[in-house]
Short mmCIF file of C-alpha atoms in Angstrom, two decimals:
data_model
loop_
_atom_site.label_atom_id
_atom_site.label_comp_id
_atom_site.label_asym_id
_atom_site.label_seq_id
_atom_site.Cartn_x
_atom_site.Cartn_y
_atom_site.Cartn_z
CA UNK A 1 -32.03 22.11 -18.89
CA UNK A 2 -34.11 18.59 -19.00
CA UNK A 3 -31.40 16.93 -17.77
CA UNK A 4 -30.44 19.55 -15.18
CA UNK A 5 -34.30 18.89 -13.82
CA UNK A 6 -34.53 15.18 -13.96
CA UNK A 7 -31.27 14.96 -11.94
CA UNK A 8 -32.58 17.34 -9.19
CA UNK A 9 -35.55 16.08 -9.07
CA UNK A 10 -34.30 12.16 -8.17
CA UNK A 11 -31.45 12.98 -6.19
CA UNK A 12 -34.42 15.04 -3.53
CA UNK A 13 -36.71 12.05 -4.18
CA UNK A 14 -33.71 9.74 -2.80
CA UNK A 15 -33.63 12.05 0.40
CA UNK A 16 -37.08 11.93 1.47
CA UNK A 17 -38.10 8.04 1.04
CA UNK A 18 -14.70 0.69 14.92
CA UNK A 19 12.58 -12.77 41.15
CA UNK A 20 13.16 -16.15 41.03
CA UNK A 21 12.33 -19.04 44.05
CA UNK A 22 14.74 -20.51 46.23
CA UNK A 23 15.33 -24.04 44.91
CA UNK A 24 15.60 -26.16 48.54
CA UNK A 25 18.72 -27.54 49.11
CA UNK A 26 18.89 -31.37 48.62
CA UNK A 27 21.37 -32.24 51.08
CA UNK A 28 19.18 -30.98 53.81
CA UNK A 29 16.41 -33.30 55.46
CA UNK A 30 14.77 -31.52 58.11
CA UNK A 31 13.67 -35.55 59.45
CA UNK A 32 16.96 -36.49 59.81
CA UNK A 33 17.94 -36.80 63.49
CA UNK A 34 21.62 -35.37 64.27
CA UNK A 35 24.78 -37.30 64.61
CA UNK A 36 27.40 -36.59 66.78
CA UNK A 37 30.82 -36.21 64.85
CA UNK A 38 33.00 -39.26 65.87
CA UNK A 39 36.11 -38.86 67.87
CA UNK A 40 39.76 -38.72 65.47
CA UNK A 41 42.03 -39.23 69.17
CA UNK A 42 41.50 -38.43 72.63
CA UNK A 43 42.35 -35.48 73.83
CA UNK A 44 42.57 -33.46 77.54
CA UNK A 45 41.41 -30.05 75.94
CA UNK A 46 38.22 -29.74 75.46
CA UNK A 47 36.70 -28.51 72.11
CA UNK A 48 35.67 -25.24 71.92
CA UNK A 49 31.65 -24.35 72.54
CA UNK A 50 30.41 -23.14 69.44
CA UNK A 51 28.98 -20.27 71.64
CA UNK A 52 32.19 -19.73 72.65
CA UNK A 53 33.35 -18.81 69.45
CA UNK A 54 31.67 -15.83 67.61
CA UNK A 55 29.96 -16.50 64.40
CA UNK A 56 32.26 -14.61 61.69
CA UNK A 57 30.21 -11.58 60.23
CA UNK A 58 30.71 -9.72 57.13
CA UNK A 59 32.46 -6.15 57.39
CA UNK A 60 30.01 -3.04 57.04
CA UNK A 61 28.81 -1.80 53.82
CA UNK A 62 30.75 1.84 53.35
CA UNK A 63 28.76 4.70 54.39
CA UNK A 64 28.76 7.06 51.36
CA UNK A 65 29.36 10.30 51.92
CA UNK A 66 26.55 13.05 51.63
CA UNK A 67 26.68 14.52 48.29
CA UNK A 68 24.84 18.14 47.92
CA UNK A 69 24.25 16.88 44.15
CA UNK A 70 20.26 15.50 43.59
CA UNK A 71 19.47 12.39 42.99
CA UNK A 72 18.85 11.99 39.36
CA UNK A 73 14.72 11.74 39.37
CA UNK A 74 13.12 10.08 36.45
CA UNK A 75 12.43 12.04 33.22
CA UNK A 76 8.53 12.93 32.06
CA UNK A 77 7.58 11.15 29.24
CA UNK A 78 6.27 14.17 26.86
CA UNK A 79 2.38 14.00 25.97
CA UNK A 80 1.90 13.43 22.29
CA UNK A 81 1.43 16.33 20.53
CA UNK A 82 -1.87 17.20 19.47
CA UNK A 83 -3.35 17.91 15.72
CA UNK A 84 -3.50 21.43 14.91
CA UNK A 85 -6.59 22.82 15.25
CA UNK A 86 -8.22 23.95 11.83
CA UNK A 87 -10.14 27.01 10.97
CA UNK A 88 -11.97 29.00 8.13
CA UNK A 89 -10.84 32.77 7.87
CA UNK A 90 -12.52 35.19 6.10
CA UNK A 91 -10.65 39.00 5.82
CA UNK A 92 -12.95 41.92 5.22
CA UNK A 93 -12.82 43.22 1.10
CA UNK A 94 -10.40 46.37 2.34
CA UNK A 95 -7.66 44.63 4.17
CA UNK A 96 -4.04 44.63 2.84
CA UNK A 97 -1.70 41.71 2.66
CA UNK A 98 0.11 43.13 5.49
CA UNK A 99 -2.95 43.54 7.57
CA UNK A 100 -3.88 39.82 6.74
CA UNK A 101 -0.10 38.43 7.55
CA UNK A 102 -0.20 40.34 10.88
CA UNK A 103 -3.54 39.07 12.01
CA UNK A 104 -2.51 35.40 11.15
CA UNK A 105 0.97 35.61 12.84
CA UNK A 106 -0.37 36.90 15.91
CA UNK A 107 -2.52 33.78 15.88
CA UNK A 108 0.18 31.45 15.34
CA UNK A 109 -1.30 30.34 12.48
CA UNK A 110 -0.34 28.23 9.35
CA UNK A 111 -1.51 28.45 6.18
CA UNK A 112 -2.68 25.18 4.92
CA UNK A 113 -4.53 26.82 1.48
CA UNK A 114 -6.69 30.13 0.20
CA UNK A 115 -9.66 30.44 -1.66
CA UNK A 116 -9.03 34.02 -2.94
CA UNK A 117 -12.34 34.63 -4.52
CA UNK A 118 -13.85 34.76 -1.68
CA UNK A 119 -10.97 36.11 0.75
CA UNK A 120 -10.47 32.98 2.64
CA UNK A 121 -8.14 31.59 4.22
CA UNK A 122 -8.14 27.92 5.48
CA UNK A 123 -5.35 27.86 8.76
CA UNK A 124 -3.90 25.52 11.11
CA UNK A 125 -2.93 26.52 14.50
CA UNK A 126 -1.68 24.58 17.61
CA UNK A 127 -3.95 22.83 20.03
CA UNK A 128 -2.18 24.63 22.96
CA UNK A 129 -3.32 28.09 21.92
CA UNK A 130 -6.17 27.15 19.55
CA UNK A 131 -8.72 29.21 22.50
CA UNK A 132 -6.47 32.03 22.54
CA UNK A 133 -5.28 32.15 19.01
CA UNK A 134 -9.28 32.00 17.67
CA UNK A 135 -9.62 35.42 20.19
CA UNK A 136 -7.02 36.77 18.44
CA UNK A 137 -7.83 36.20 14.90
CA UNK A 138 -11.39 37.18 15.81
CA UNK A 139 -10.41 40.47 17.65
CA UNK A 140 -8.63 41.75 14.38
CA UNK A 141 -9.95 44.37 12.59
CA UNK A 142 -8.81 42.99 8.85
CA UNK A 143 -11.38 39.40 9.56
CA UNK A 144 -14.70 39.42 9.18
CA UNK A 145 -15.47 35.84 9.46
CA UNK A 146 -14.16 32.81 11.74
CA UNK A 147 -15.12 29.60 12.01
CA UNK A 148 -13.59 26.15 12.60
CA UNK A 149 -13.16 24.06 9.24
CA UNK A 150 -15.84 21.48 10.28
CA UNK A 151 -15.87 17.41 8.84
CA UNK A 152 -19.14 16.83 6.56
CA UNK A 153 -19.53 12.87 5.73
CA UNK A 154 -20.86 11.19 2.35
CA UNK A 155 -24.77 10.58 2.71
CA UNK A 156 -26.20 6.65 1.51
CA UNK A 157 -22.76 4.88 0.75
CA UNK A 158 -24.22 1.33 -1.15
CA UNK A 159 -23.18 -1.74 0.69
CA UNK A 160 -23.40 -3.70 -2.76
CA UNK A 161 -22.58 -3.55 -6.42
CA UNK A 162 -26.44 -3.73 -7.16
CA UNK A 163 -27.94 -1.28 -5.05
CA UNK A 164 -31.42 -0.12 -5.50
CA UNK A 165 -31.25 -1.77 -8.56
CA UNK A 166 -33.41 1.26 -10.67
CA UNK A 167 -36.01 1.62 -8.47
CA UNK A 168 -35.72 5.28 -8.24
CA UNK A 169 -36.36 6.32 -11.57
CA UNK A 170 -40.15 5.49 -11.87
CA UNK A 171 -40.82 6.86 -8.93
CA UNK A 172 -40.09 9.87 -10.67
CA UNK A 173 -41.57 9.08 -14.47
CA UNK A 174 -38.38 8.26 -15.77
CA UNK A 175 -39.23 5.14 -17.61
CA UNK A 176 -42.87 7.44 -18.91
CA UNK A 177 -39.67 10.03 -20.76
CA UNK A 178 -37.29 7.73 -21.63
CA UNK A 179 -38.05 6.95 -25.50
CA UNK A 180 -40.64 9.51 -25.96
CA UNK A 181 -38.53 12.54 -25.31
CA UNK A 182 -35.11 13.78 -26.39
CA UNK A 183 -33.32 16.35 -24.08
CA UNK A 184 -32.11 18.81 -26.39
CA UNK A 185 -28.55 20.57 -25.43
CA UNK A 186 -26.10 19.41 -22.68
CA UNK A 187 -25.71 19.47 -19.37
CA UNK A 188 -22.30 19.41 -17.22
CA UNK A 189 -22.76 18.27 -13.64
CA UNK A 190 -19.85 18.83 -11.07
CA UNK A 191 -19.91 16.07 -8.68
CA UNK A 192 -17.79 16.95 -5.43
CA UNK A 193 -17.72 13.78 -3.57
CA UNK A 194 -14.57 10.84 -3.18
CA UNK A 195 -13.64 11.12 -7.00
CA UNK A 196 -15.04 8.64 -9.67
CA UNK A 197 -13.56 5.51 -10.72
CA UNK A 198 -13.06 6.61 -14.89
CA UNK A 199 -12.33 3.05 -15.59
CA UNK A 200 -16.32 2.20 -15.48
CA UNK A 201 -17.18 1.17 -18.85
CA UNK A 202 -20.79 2.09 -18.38
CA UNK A 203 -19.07 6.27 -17.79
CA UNK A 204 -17.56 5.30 -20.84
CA UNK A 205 -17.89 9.19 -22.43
CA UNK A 206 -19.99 10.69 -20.22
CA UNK A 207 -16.91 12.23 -18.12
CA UNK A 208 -15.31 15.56 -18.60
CA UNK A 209 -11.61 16.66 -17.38
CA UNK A 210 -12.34 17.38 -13.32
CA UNK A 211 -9.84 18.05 -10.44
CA UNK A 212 -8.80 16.70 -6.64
CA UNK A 213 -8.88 19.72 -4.55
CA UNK A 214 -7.20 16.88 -2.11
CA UNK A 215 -3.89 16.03 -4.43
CA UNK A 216 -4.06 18.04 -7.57
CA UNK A 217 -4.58 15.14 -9.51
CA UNK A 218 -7.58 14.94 -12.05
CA UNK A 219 -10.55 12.86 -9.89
CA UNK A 220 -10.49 9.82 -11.96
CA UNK A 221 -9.91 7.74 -8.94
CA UNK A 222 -11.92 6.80 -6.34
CA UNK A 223 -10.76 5.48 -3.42
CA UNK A 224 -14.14 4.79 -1.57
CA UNK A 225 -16.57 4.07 -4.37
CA UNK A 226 -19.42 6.97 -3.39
CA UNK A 227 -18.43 9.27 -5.75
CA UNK A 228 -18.59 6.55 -8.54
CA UNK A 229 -21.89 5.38 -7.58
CA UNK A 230 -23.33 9.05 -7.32
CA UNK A 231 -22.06 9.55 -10.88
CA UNK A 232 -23.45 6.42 -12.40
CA UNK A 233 -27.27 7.36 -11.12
CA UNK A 234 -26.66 10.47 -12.30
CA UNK A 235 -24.94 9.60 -16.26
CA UNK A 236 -24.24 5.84 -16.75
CA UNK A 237 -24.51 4.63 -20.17
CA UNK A 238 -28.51 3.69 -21.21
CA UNK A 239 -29.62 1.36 -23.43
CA UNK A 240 -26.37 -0.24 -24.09
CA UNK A 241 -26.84 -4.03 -22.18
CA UNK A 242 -24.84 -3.43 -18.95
CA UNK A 243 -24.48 -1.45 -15.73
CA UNK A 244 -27.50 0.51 -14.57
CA UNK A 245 -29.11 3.54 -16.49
CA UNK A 246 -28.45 7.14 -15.65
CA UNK A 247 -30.87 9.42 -14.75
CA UNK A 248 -29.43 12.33 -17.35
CA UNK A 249 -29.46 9.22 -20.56
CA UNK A 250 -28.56 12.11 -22.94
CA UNK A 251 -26.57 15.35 -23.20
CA UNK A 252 -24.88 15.00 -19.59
CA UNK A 253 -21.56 14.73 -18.58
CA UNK A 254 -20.12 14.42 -14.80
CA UNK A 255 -16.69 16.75 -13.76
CA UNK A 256 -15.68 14.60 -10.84
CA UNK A 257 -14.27 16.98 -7.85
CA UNK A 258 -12.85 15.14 -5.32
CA UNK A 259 -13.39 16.70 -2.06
CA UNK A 260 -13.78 13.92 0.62
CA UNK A 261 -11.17 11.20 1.17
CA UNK A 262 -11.16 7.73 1.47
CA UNK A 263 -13.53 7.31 4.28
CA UNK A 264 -16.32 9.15 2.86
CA UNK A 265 -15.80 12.49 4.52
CA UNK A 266 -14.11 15.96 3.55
CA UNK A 267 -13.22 19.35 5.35
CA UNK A 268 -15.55 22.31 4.35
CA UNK A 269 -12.05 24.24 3.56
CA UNK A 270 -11.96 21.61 0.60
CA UNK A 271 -15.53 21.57 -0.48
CA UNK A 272 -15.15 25.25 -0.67
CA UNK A 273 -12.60 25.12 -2.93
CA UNK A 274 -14.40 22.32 -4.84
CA UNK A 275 -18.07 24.58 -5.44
CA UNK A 276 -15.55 28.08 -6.30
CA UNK A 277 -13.51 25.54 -8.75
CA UNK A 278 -17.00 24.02 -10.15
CA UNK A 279 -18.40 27.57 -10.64
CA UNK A 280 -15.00 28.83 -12.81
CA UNK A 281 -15.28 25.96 -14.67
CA UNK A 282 -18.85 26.32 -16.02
CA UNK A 283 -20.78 23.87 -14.30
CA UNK A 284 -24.47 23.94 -14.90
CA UNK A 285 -25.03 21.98 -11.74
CA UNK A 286 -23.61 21.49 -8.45
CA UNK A 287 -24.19 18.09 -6.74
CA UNK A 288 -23.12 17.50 -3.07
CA UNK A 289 -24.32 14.31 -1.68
CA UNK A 290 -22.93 14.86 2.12
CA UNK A 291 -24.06 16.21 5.23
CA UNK A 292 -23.20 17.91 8.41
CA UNK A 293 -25.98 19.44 11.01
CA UNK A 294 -23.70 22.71 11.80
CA UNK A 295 -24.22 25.52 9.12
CA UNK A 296 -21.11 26.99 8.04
CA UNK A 297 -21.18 30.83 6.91
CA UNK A 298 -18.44 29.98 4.80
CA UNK A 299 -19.42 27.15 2.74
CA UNK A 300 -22.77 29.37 2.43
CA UNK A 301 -20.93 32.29 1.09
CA UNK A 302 -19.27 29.75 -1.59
CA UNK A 303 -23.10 28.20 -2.69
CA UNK A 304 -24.10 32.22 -2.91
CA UNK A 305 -21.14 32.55 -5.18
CA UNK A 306 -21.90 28.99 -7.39
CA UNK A 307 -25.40 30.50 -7.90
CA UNK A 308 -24.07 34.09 -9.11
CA UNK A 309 -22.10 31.99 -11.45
CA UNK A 310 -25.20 30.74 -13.16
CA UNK A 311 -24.64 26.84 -11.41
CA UNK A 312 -27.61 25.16 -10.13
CA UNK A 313 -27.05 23.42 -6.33
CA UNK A 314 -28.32 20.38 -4.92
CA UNK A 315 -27.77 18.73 -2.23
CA UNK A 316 -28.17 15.55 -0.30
CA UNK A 317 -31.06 15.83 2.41
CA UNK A 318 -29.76 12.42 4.41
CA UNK A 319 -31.24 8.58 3.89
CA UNK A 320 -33.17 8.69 7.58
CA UNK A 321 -36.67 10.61 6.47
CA UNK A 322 -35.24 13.49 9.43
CA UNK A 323 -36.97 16.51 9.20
CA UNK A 324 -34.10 18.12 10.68
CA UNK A 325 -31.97 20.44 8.71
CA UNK A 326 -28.66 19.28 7.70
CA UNK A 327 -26.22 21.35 5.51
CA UNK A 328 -25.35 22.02 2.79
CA UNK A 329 -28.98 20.72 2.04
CA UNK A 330 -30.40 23.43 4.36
CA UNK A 331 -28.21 26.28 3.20
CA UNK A 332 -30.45 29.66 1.40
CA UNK A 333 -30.49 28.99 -2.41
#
């Protein structure tokens, strides 16, 4: 439970501190002064006048007949389509399947995944009716909760491989504990964040078996390099000559959850799914370092249900010294 404290109590001390011309004709030279053909014979008859003889013209371009066919007029180009809108359902404990399936095909809606611990749905539906398909999901009698699935963003991403090289830890009496005492027990931390890179030598066994809510696959990767970082301040190798120390330097192991993509940010549909999936697996604590500034019911109904499950929740509070809430940092427990 040491290491369960000392983790907490860093990661809140961290929060406070993009067409064509006319070519002139050559032969003509407007300066030249006119010559009079010469003569071949003599003759009695006079030539003809040039304005006696009409200047040939070209015969009239056809008429063409009325038609009562259109014109052909010019096709619309179609507007791109737009990206389904995305929503959080929640259906009331005593609905049926059928009661659920009817409320979601009145809405148009597609099911993108469920989170059936907690009744929820996580739905697409198109931009065209999103207004009137929300009214109609919310006017059913089998949901008790709607919302839309809203974007939350990875808090303090380092801009180098060195960042705040340590300085953290004695600002919280970490170097005071650190060869005097020996946390007894262990401690398994489920990080939801961009995954964690398990190549690290200095995670070298201090990672357990986690998941990708985002492709099934186990969270050893990490596309972004937050989720790595976030797992090294909280369990990189100490005492061992390389890398940084972790905050937990015995008895703690990291379950990465990948929840948030590549660019650092992640649905609340699929941190939902990562806190539920953290809970089932045993996870003594809960770490979330991302932020939005809209509170979500649902991701608050998932934290109740990590904290019935025993887990321990913390949250990142931002990098700006805001007194402003943000969430999940500012959700009840």
């Amino acid at each position: 439970m040491l290491a369960v404290l000392q983790i907490a109590v860093l990661l809140f001390s961290l929060a406070v501190p993009t067409g064509t011309a006319l070519a002139t004709d050559p032969s003509s030279d407007p300066s030249a002064s006119p010559t009079e053909s010469p003569s071949t014979s003599p003759s009695d008859t006079p030539a003809p006048s040039p304005s006696d003889t009409p200047a040939p013209t070209e015969p009239p371009a056809p008429t063409p007949a009325p038609t009562d066919t259109p014109a052909p007029s010019a096709t619309p180009t179609p507007p791109p389509a737009s990206n389904p809108v995305p929503y959080i359902v929640t259906f009331t404990a005593g609905s049926t399947a059928l009661e659920q399936q009817a409320a979601l095909t009145a809405a148009h809606a597609t099911v993108e995944s469920t989170v059936p611990e907690l009744r929820m749905v996580f739905v697409s539906v198109p931009a065209a009716t999103a207004v009137d398909d929300f009214i109609s999901l919310q006017a059913s009698p089998a949901v008790v909760g709607l919302e839309a699935d809203k974007t939350r963003a990875a808090e303090g991403t380092p801009n180098d491989s060195s960042y705040a090289d340590q300085w953290s830890l004695p600002k919280i009496g970490w170097d005071q504990l650190y060869g005097t005492a020996t946390p007894s027990g262990s401690s398994t931390v489920a990080l939801l964040d961009t995954g964690v890179d398990g190549s690290q030598a200095d995670l070298a066994g201090s990672l357990v078996a986690g998941t990708s809510v985002l492709d099934g696959s186990n969270g050893l990767t990490d596309a972004n390099g937050h989720g790595t970082w976030m797992a090294g301040i909280v369990a990189a190798q100490t005492n061992n000559g390389s890398g940084v120390a972790g905050v937990g330097f015995a008895g703690v192991r990291v379950m990465p959850v990948t929840v948030l993509g590549a660019d650092g940010t992640g649905q609340d549909s699929d941190i939902i799914a990562g806190v539920v999936y953290a809970a089932d697996h045993n996870a003594n604590v809960i770490l979330m370092a991302f932020s939005n500034p809209a509170f979500s019911p649902a991701l608050q109904a998932a934290i109740d249900y990590a904290w019935a499950h025993g887990a321990v929740l913390v949250a990142a509070a931002g990098n700006d010294g805001s007194d402003v809430a943000t969430f999940p940092a500012g959700d009840r427990g």
